[in-house]
GROMACS .gro file of C-alpha atoms in nm:
model
  105
    1MET     CA    1   9.992  11.690   8.749
    2PRO     CA    2   9.920  11.533   8.428
    3VAL     CA    3   9.560  11.540   8.309
    4THR     CA    4   9.413  11.199   8.132
    5THR     CA    5   9.071  11.099   8.044
    6ILE     CA    6   8.993  10.762   8.222
    7ALA     CA    7   8.539  10.693   8.199
    8GLY     CA    8   8.457  10.983   7.991
    9LYS     CA    9   8.594  11.186   8.236
   10GLU     CA   10   8.908  11.404   8.320
   11VAL     CA   11   9.137  11.331   8.625
   12HIS     CA   12   9.478  11.432   8.727
   13VAL     CA   13   9.693  11.202   8.786
   14ASN     CA   14  10.057  11.170   8.949
   15ASP     CA   15  10.329  10.999   8.684
   16GLU     CA   16  10.214  10.620   8.809
   17GLY     CA   17   9.869  10.697   8.703
   18PHE     CA   18   9.742  10.747   9.035
   19LEU     CA   19   9.444  11.011   9.109
   20THR     CA   20   9.565  11.327   9.276
   21GLU     CA   21   9.212  11.462   9.377
   22TYR     CA   22   9.017  11.300   9.649
   23ASP     CA   23   8.714  11.412   9.498
   24GLU     CA   24   8.721  11.360   9.112
   25TRP     CA   25   8.669  11.006   9.224
   26SER     CA   26   8.329  10.816   9.112
   27LYS     CA   27   8.212  10.454   9.158
   28ASP     CA   28   8.197  10.445   8.770
   29LEU     CA   29   8.652  10.607   8.757
   30GLY     CA   30   8.701  10.292   9.052
   31THR     CA   31   8.498  10.067   8.804
   32GLU     CA   32   8.713  10.167   8.496
   33LEU     CA   33   9.018  10.201   8.685
   34ALA     CA   34   8.973   9.837   8.801
   35ALA     CA   35   8.942   9.713   8.409
   36ASN     CA   36   9.245   9.898   8.380
   37ILE     CA   37   9.425   9.657   8.580
   38GLY     CA   38   9.253   9.334   8.484
   39ILE     CA   39   8.992   9.344   8.708
   40ASP     CA   40   8.723   9.308   8.541
   41THR     CA   41   8.408   9.258   8.728
   42MET     CA   42   8.420   9.424   9.061
   43THR     CA   43   8.220   9.235   9.340
   44ASP     CA   44   8.024   9.351   9.647
   45GLU     CA   45   8.339   9.237   9.818
   46HIS     CA   46   8.550   9.455   9.597
   47TRP     CA   47   8.307   9.748   9.680
   48LYS     CA   48   8.350   9.705  10.073
   49VAL     CA   49   8.793   9.694  10.032
   50ILE     CA   50   8.739  10.020   9.884
   51ASP     CA   51   8.463  10.221  10.097
   52PHE     CA   52   8.689  10.098  10.358
   53LEU     CA   53   9.010  10.250  10.210
   54ARG     CA   54   8.853  10.577  10.078
   55ALA     CA   55   8.676  10.631  10.446
   56ASP     CA   56   9.011  10.571  10.600
   57TYR     CA   57   9.195  10.782  10.404
   58ALA     CA   58   8.955  11.076  10.417
   59GLU     CA   59   8.993  10.994  10.811
   60GLN     CA   60   9.380  10.919  10.831
   61GLY     CA   61   9.473  11.175  10.560
   62GLU     CA   62   9.686  10.891  10.442
   63THR     CA   63   9.617  10.541  10.213
   64ALA     CA   64   9.603  10.248  10.418
   65THR     CA   65   9.878   9.977  10.356
   66LEU     CA   66   9.807   9.632  10.348
   67ARG     CA   67   9.813   9.538  10.722
   68ARG     CA   68   9.577   9.814  10.810
   69VAL     CA   69   9.355   9.709  10.560
   70SER     CA   70   9.327   9.409  10.727
   71THR     CA   71   9.357   9.487  11.118
   72VAL     CA   72   9.148   9.752  11.051
   73GLY     CA   73   8.924   9.689  10.819
   74GLY     CA   74   8.911   9.312  10.948
   75PHE     CA   75   8.980   9.181  10.578
   76ASN     CA   76   9.152   8.860  10.569
   77THR     CA   77   9.518   8.957  10.372
   78LYS     CA   78   9.448   8.572  10.229
   79GLU     CA   79   9.114   8.729  10.019
   80LEU     CA   80   9.291   9.074   9.930
   81PHE     CA   81   9.547   8.899   9.745
   82GLN     CA   82   9.248   8.655   9.535
   83LEU     CA   83   9.084   9.014   9.506
   84PHE     CA   84   9.329   9.218   9.390
   85PRO     CA   85   9.612   8.941   9.249
   86LYS     CA   86   9.966   8.981   9.315
   87LYS     CA   87  10.010   9.290   9.409
   88PRO     CA   88   9.693   9.422   9.646
   89ALA     CA   89   9.795   9.715   9.842
   90ARG     CA   90   9.908   9.942   9.518
   91LYS     CA   91   9.593   9.757   9.327
   92MET     CA   92   9.341   9.846   9.595
   93SER     CA   93   9.457  10.231   9.631
   94TYR     CA   94   9.438  10.275   9.234
   95VAL     CA   95   9.099  10.128   9.211
   96ALA     CA   96   8.982  10.339   9.504
   97GLY     CA   97   9.166  10.705   9.358
   98LEU     CA   98   9.398  10.733   9.604
   99PRO     CA   99   9.779  10.724   9.643
  100LYS     CA  100   9.966  10.474   9.674
  101PRO     CA  101  10.063  10.286  10.062
  102ALA     CA  102  10.340  10.444  10.192
  103GLY     CA  103  10.632  10.142  10.210
  104CYS     CA  104  10.449  10.007   9.877
  105ILE     CA  105  10.683  10.015   9.492
   0.00000   0.00000   0.00000
């Protein structure tokens, strides 16, 4: 796996830039990853989604789909599109330091 430096920390990523090592992620790194995709300010609402994704991944062993985030996590789909415009599932998982969800292009 390629190694790159983000927010001053060396991390393992795949060919698409998604982190491959769960434990290499930190909130500072998440903030930097968000900035890389045009999310300049991470609000409490952003972090609630990211916290859910990381906890769900630790429990389930796979990245939650947009449907799971809204049904199990209780997040409104419209709000997810506002927080993470265009491709929310892909962007949420990227910021959370998780693999792309299954079925995500």
